[in-house]
PDB file of C-alpha atoms and ligand atoms in Angstrom:
ATOM      1  CA  MET A   3     -25.600   7.868   0.211  1.00 37.00           C
ATOM      2  CA  THR A   4     -22.777   5.781  -1.239  1.00 45.00           C
ATOM      3  CA  ASP A   5     -22.214   2.608   0.713  1.00 52.00           C
ATOM      4  CA  SER A   6     -18.799   2.970   2.357  1.00 69.00           C
ATOM      5  CA  ARG A   7     -16.252   0.640   3.921  1.00 83.00           C
ATOM      6  CA  SER A   8     -14.698   3.447   5.943  1.00 77.00           C
ATOM      7  CA  HIS A   9     -16.537   2.620   9.154  1.00 81.00           C
ATOM      8  CA  PRO A  10     -13.830   2.140  11.837  1.00 81.00           C
ATOM      9  CA  ASP A  11     -14.982  -1.439  12.495  1.00 84.00           C
ATOM     10  CA  HIS A  12     -15.485  -2.584   8.904  1.00 89.00           C
ATOM     11  CA  PRO A  13     -13.397  -5.756   8.392  1.00 93.00           C
ATOM     12  CA  ILE A  14     -10.268  -5.307   6.259  1.00 96.00           C
ATOM     13  CA  GLU A  15      -9.988  -8.272   3.888  1.00 97.00           C
ATOM     14  CA  SER A  16      -8.329  -6.587   0.907  1.00 98.00           C
ATOM     15  CA  ILE A  17      -5.686  -3.848   0.723  1.00 98.00           C
ATOM     16  CA  LEU A  18      -4.281  -1.964  -2.276  1.00 98.00           C
ATOM     17  CA  PHE A  19      -1.083   0.082  -1.904  1.00 98.00           C
ATOM     18  CA  VAL A  20      -0.650   2.965  -4.340  1.00 98.00           C
ATOM     19  CA  CYS A  21       2.381   5.050  -5.300  1.00 98.00           C
ATOM     20  CA  LEU A  22       3.389   6.886  -8.479  1.00 98.00           C
ATOM     21  CA  GLY A  23       5.272   4.289 -10.528  1.00 98.00           C
ATOM     22  CA  ASN A  24       4.360   1.039  -8.712  1.00 98.00           C
ATOM     23  CA  ILE A  25       8.001  -0.036  -8.845  1.00 98.00           C
ATOM     24  CA  CYS A  26       9.538   1.363  -5.610  1.00 98.00           C
ATOM     25  CA  ARG A  27       7.332   2.068  -2.591  1.00 98.00           C
ATOM     26  CA  SER A  28       4.044   0.234  -3.116  1.00 98.00           C
ATOM     27  CA  PRO A  29       5.590  -3.092  -4.263  1.00 98.00           C
ATOM     28  CA  LEU A  30       7.741  -2.975  -1.126  1.00 98.00           C
ATOM     29  CA  ALA A  31       4.660  -2.404   1.039  1.00 98.00           C
ATOM     30  CA  GLU A  32       2.851  -5.225  -0.785  1.00 98.00           C
ATOM     31  CA  GLY A  33       5.754  -7.649  -0.265  1.00 98.00           C
ATOM     32  CA  VAL A  34       6.324  -6.699   3.380  1.00 98.00           C
ATOM     33  CA  LEU A  35       2.636  -6.897   4.286  1.00 98.00           C
ATOM     34  CA  ARG A  36       2.239 -10.281   2.589  1.00 98.00           C
ATOM     35  CA  HIS A  37       5.348 -11.628   4.353  1.00 98.00           C
ATOM     36  CA  ARG A  38       4.322 -10.357   7.789  1.00 98.00           C
ATOM     37  CA  ALA A  39       0.710 -11.514   7.271  1.00 98.00           C
ATOM     38  CA  ARG A  40       2.029 -15.002   6.529  1.00 97.00           C
ATOM     39  CA  GLU A  41       4.037 -14.925   9.767  1.00 97.00           C
ATOM     40  CA  ARG A  42       0.852 -14.095  11.691  1.00 96.00           C
ATOM     41  CA  GLY A  43      -1.188 -16.786   9.959  1.00 96.00           C
ATOM     42  CA  LEU A  44      -3.314 -14.140   8.224  1.00 96.00           C
ATOM     43  CA  GLU A  45      -2.217 -14.858   4.652  1.00 90.00           C
ATOM     44  CA  GLY A  46      -5.466 -16.566   3.670  1.00 94.00           C
ATOM     45  CA  GLU A  47      -7.526 -13.754   5.211  1.00 93.00           C
ATOM     46  CA  LEU A  48      -6.094 -10.903   3.146  1.00 98.00           C
ATOM     47  CA  ARG A  49      -5.918 -10.037  -0.546  1.00 98.00           C
ATOM     48  CA  ILE A  50      -2.957  -7.696  -1.068  1.00 98.00           C
ATOM     49  CA  ASP A  51      -2.031  -5.792  -4.237  1.00 98.00           C
ATOM     50  CA  SER A  52      -0.292  -2.617  -5.381  1.00 98.00           C
ATOM     51  CA  ALA A  53      -0.700  -0.166  -8.259  1.00 98.00           C
ATOM     52  CA  GLY A  54       0.620   3.145  -9.576  1.00 98.00           C
ATOM     53  CA  THR A  55      -1.169   6.350 -10.438  1.00 98.00           C
ATOM     54  CA  GLY A  56       1.103   6.591 -13.511  1.00 98.00           C
ATOM     55  CA  SER A  57       1.410   4.130 -16.400  1.00 98.00           C
ATOM     56  CA  TRP A  58       5.099   4.488 -17.383  1.00 97.00           C
ATOM     57  CA  HIS A  59       6.235   1.237 -15.758  1.00 98.00           C
ATOM     58  CA  VAL A  60       3.228  -1.010 -16.406  1.00 98.00           C
ATOM     59  CA  GLY A  61       4.343  -4.654 -16.647  1.00 98.00           C
ATOM     60  CA  ASN A  62       7.741  -3.997 -15.058  1.00 98.00           C
ATOM     61  CA  PRO A  63       9.170  -5.756 -12.007  1.00 98.00           C
ATOM     62  CA  PRO A  64      10.029  -3.726  -8.908  1.00 98.00           C
ATOM     63  CA  ASP A  65      13.033  -1.378  -9.058  1.00 97.00           C
ATOM     64  CA  PRO A  66      16.176  -3.421  -8.245  1.00 96.00           C
ATOM     65  CA  ARG A  67      16.889  -1.122  -5.292  1.00 96.00           C
ATOM     66  CA  SER A  68      13.523  -2.022  -3.733  1.00 97.00           C
ATOM     67  CA  ALA A  69      14.103  -5.713  -4.473  1.00 97.00           C
ATOM     68  CA  GLU A  70      17.560  -5.516  -2.831  1.00 96.00           C
ATOM     69  CA  VAL A  71      16.405  -3.795   0.315  1.00 96.00           C
ATOM     70  CA  ALA A  72      13.546  -6.286   0.643  1.00 97.00           C
ATOM     71  CA  ALA A  73      15.916  -9.226   0.108  1.00 98.00           C
ATOM     72  CA  ARG A  74      18.179  -7.923   2.882  1.00 96.00           C
ATOM     73  CA  HIS A  75      15.169  -8.309   5.156  1.00 95.00           C
ATOM     74  CA  GLY A  76      14.330 -11.789   3.866  1.00 96.00           C
ATOM     75  CA  ILE A  77      11.478 -10.733   1.576  1.00 97.00           C
ATOM     76  CA  ARG A  78      11.030 -11.452  -2.156  1.00 97.00           C
ATOM     77  CA  LEU A  79       9.117  -8.977  -4.296  1.00 98.00           C
ATOM     78  CA  GLU A  80       7.204 -10.660  -7.114  1.00 95.00           C
ATOM     79  CA  SER A  81       4.767  -8.035  -8.343  1.00 97.00           C
ATOM     80  CA  ARG A  82       4.469  -6.531 -11.821  1.00 98.00           C
ATOM     81  CA  ALA A  83       3.514  -2.878 -12.124  1.00 98.00           C
ATOM     82  CA  ARG A  84      -0.023  -1.932 -13.086  1.00 98.00           C
ATOM     83  CA  GLN A  85      -1.911   1.336 -13.119  1.00 98.00           C
ATOM     84  CA  VAL A  86      -4.788   2.063 -10.733  1.00 97.00           C
ATOM     85  CA  ALA A  87      -8.057   1.032 -12.385  1.00 96.00           C
ATOM     86  CA  PRO A  88     -11.424   2.739 -11.789  1.00 90.00           C
ATOM     87  CA  GLY A  89     -12.851  -0.550 -10.468  1.00 93.00           C
ATOM     88  CA  ASP A  90     -10.277  -0.677  -7.660  1.00 96.00           C
ATOM     89  CA  ALA A  91     -12.553   1.417  -5.431  1.00 94.00           C
ATOM     90  CA  GLU A  92     -15.062  -1.420  -5.406  1.00 93.00           C
ATOM     91  CA  ALA A  93     -12.503  -4.236  -5.441  1.00 95.00           C
ATOM     92  CA  PHE A  94     -10.706  -3.324  -2.179  1.00 96.00           C
ATOM     93  CA  ASP A  95     -11.695  -2.578   1.408  1.00 96.00           C
ATOM     94  CA  LEU A  96      -8.722  -0.289   2.013  1.00 97.00           C
ATOM     95  CA  ILE A  97      -6.607   1.728  -0.456  1.00 97.00           C
ATOM     96  CA  LEU A  98      -3.474   3.299   0.994  1.00 98.00           C
ATOM     97  CA  ALA A  99      -1.624   6.075  -0.860  1.00 98.00           C
ATOM     98  CA  MET A 100       2.079   6.412  -0.151  1.00 98.00           C
ATOM     99  CA  ASP A 101       2.054  10.227  -0.330  1.00 98.00           C
ATOM    100  CA  ARG A 102      -0.363  13.133  -0.547  1.00 98.00           C
ATOM    101  CA  SER A 103       0.230  13.626  -4.250  1.00 98.00           C
ATOM    102  CA  ASN A 104      -0.722   9.979  -4.873  1.00 98.00           C
ATOM    103  CA  LEU A 105      -3.827  10.513  -2.732  1.00 97.00           C
ATOM    104  CA  ARG A 106      -4.949  13.492  -4.842  1.00 97.00           C
ATOM    105  CA  ASP A 107      -4.311  11.640  -8.124  1.00 97.00           C
ATOM    106  CA  LEU A 108      -6.135   8.576  -6.819  1.00 96.00           C
ATOM    107  CA  ALA A 109      -9.315  10.550  -6.256  1.00 92.00           C
ATOM    108  CA  ASP A 110      -9.572  11.348  -9.980  1.00 91.00           C
ATOM    109  CA  LEU A 111      -8.651   7.831 -11.110  1.00 94.00           C
ATOM    110  CA  LEU A 112     -11.193   6.190  -8.807  1.00 91.00           C
ATOM    111  CA  ASP A 113     -13.969   8.702  -9.530  1.00 84.00           C
ATOM    112  CA  ALA A 114     -13.875   7.478 -13.129  1.00 76.00           C
ATOM    113  CA  GLY A 115     -15.374   4.196 -11.842  1.00 70.00           C
ATOM    114  CA  GLY A 116     -18.707   5.833 -11.128  1.00 74.00           C
ATOM    115  CA  GLY A 117     -18.858   4.597  -7.528  1.00 66.00           C
ATOM    116  CA  ARG A 118     -22.091   2.609  -7.539  1.00 71.00           C
ATOM    117  CA  GLY A 119     -21.009  -0.232  -5.237  1.00 76.00           C
ATOM    118  CA  ARG A 120     -19.292  -0.407  -1.883  1.00 82.00           C
ATOM    119  CA  GLN A 121     -16.389   2.016  -1.941  1.00 90.00           C
ATOM    120  CA  ALA A 122     -12.949   1.435  -0.436  1.00 93.00           C
ATOM    121  CA  GLU A 123     -11.703   3.466   2.460  1.00 94.00           C
ATOM    122  CA  VAL A 124      -8.975   5.607   0.840  1.00 95.00           C
ATOM    123  CA  ARG A 125      -6.317   7.225   3.002  1.00 96.00           C
ATOM    124  CA  LEU A 126      -2.601   7.766   3.516  1.00 97.00           C
ATOM    125  CA  PHE A 127      -0.405   4.749   4.269  1.00 98.00           C
ATOM    126  CA  ARG A 128       1.366   6.580   7.085  1.00 98.00           C
ATOM    127  CA  ASP A 129      -1.922   7.257   8.868  1.00 97.00           C
ATOM    128  CA  TYR A 130      -1.048   3.863  10.375  1.00 97.00           C
ATOM    129  CA  ASP A 131       2.603   4.757  11.151  1.00 98.00           C
ATOM    130  CA  PRO A 132       2.947   4.955  14.932  1.00 97.00           C
ATOM    131  CA  GLU A 133       5.888   7.365  14.491  1.00 97.00           C
ATOM    132  CA  ALA A 134       4.226   9.777  12.043  1.00 96.00           C
ATOM    133  CA  ASP A 135       2.701  13.151  12.626  1.00 87.00           C
ATOM    134  CA  SER A 136      -0.346  12.960  10.431  1.00 81.00           C
ATOM    135  CA  PRO A 137      -0.552  13.593   7.490  1.00 92.00           C
ATOM    136  CA  ALA A 138       2.836  12.165   6.506  1.00 97.00           C
ATOM    137  CA  ASP A 139       4.330  10.972   3.210  1.00 97.00           C
ATOM    138  CA  VAL A 140       6.535   8.017   2.384  1.00 97.00           C
ATOM    139  CA  PRO A 141       9.291   9.937   0.547  1.00 96.00           C
ATOM    140  CA  ASP A 142       9.787   8.946  -3.081  1.00 96.00           C
ATOM    141  CA  PRO A 143      13.237   7.279  -3.206  1.00 96.00           C
ATOM    142  CA  TYR A 144      13.369   6.899  -7.016  1.00 96.00           C
ATOM    143  CA  TYR A 145      15.699   9.811  -7.827  1.00 93.00           C
ATOM    144  CA  GLY A 146      17.615   9.846  -4.558  1.00 87.00           C
ATOM    145  CA  ALA A 147      20.620   8.013  -3.117  1.00 77.00           C
ATOM    146  CA  GLY A 148      20.405   4.324  -2.192  1.00 69.00           C
ATOM    147  CA  ASP A 149      19.879   4.875   1.527  1.00 89.00           C
ATOM    148  CA  GLY A 150      16.456   6.371   0.730  1.00 95.00           C
ATOM    149  CA  PHE A 151      15.307   2.809   0.210  1.00 96.00           C
ATOM    150  CA  GLU A 152      16.422   1.780   3.719  1.00 96.00           C
ATOM    151  CA  VAL A 153      14.503   4.738   5.155  1.00 96.00           C
ATOM    152  CA  VAL A 154      11.411   3.648   3.224  1.00 97.00           C
ATOM    153  CA  GLN A 155      11.897   0.008   4.303  1.00 97.00           C
ATOM    154  CA  ALA A 156      11.911   0.963   8.000  1.00 97.00           C
ATOM    155  CA  MET A 157       8.763   3.072   7.582  1.00 98.00           C
ATOM    156  CA  VAL A 158       7.047   0.320   5.651  1.00 98.00           C
ATOM    157  CA  GLU A 159       7.981  -2.372   8.198  1.00 98.00           C
ATOM    158  CA  ARG A 160       6.619  -0.594  11.251  1.00 98.00           C
ATOM    159  CA  THR A 161       3.539   0.686   9.397  1.00 98.00           C
ATOM    160  CA  CYS A 162       2.685  -2.779   8.029  1.00 98.00           C
ATOM    161  CA  GLU A 163       2.849  -4.208  11.563  1.00 98.00           C
ATOM    162  CA  ALA A 164       0.368  -1.526  12.663  1.00 98.00           C
ATOM    163  CA  ILE A 165      -1.895  -2.294   9.681  1.00 98.00           C
ATOM    164  CA  LEU A 166      -1.923  -5.986  10.621  1.00 98.00           C
ATOM    165  CA  ASP A 167      -2.728  -5.037  14.230  1.00 98.00           C
ATOM    166  CA  GLU A 168      -5.739  -3.149  12.852  1.00 97.00           C
ATOM    167  CA  VAL A 169      -6.751  -6.063  10.589  1.00 97.00           C
ATOM    168  CA  GLU A 170      -6.685  -8.329  13.656  1.00 96.00           C
ATOM    169  CA  ARG A 171      -8.573  -5.812  15.825  1.00 95.00           C
ATOM    170  CA  ARG A 172     -11.372  -5.572  13.263  1.00 93.00           C
ATOM    171  CA  ARG A 173     -11.634  -9.353  12.950  1.00 90.00           C
ATOM    172  CA  GLY A 174     -12.516  -9.327  16.640  1.00 79.00           C
TER     173      GLY A 174
HETATM  174  P1  4NP B1420       7.368   4.844  -6.829  1.00 95.03           P
HETATM  175  O1  4NP B1420       8.686   5.583  -7.356  1.00 95.03           O
HETATM  176  O2  4NP B1420       6.228   5.796  -7.055  1.00 95.03           O
HETATM  177  O3  4NP B1420       7.648   4.614  -5.380  1.00 95.03           O
HETATM  178  O4  4NP B1420       7.254   3.572  -7.629  1.00 95.03           O
HETATM  179  C1  4NP B1420       8.793   6.114  -8.639  1.00 95.03           C
HETATM  180  C2  4NP B1420       9.048   5.296  -9.708  1.00 95.03           C
HETATM  181  C3  4NP B1420       9.197   5.819 -10.967  1.00 95.03           C
HETATM  182  C4  4NP B1420       9.068   7.184 -11.151  1.00 95.03           C
HETATM  183  C5  4NP B1420       8.796   8.014 -10.079  1.00 95.03           C
HETATM  184  C6  4NP B1420       8.659   7.483  -8.826  1.00 95.03           C
HETATM  185  N1  4NP B1420       9.241   7.729 -12.443  1.00 95.03           N
HETATM  186  O5  4NP B1420       9.199   8.967 -12.568  1.00 95.03           O
HETATM  187  O6  4NP B1420       9.409   6.983 -13.421  1.00 95.03           O
END
């Protein structure tokens, strides 16, 4: 059997957020989680990253609309887009997909790694959203109006708090 990190008490020391382009939703989640982890004194305990299932935006900074909404909440986004790599399954404890389409695409991208070592727990980001009926997506705001980014920000904020609660619970 493949060694798994999906046991409900396995410590969470590394988290990868995944969306389609890695310029809107997952960089926001990365920035918010890092900021809130710092506030809780957990910064040194957690490795946080984000990636996209697609490669169109590799090397690019976050979408200015994500950067603006984060800045309004006192958070700077500093990531550069990268595509999910096959080795990510072994490099992270927890991989969180922003929507169900990302989750399906992730399965293929990660399978390419061969899966010999300890495999990340891979699930939907909003599985941790206290206001979500599971399974729920973070809507893609890329083609929509600007207020889509505020909707995403609110979802990301409350879900990241719940993720940090879980990180703390598993640390014991
Ligand atoms: P993200 O949003 O997946 O939240 O980063 C998107 C960014 C770019 C594209 C689609 C979604 N795109 O088609 O280029």
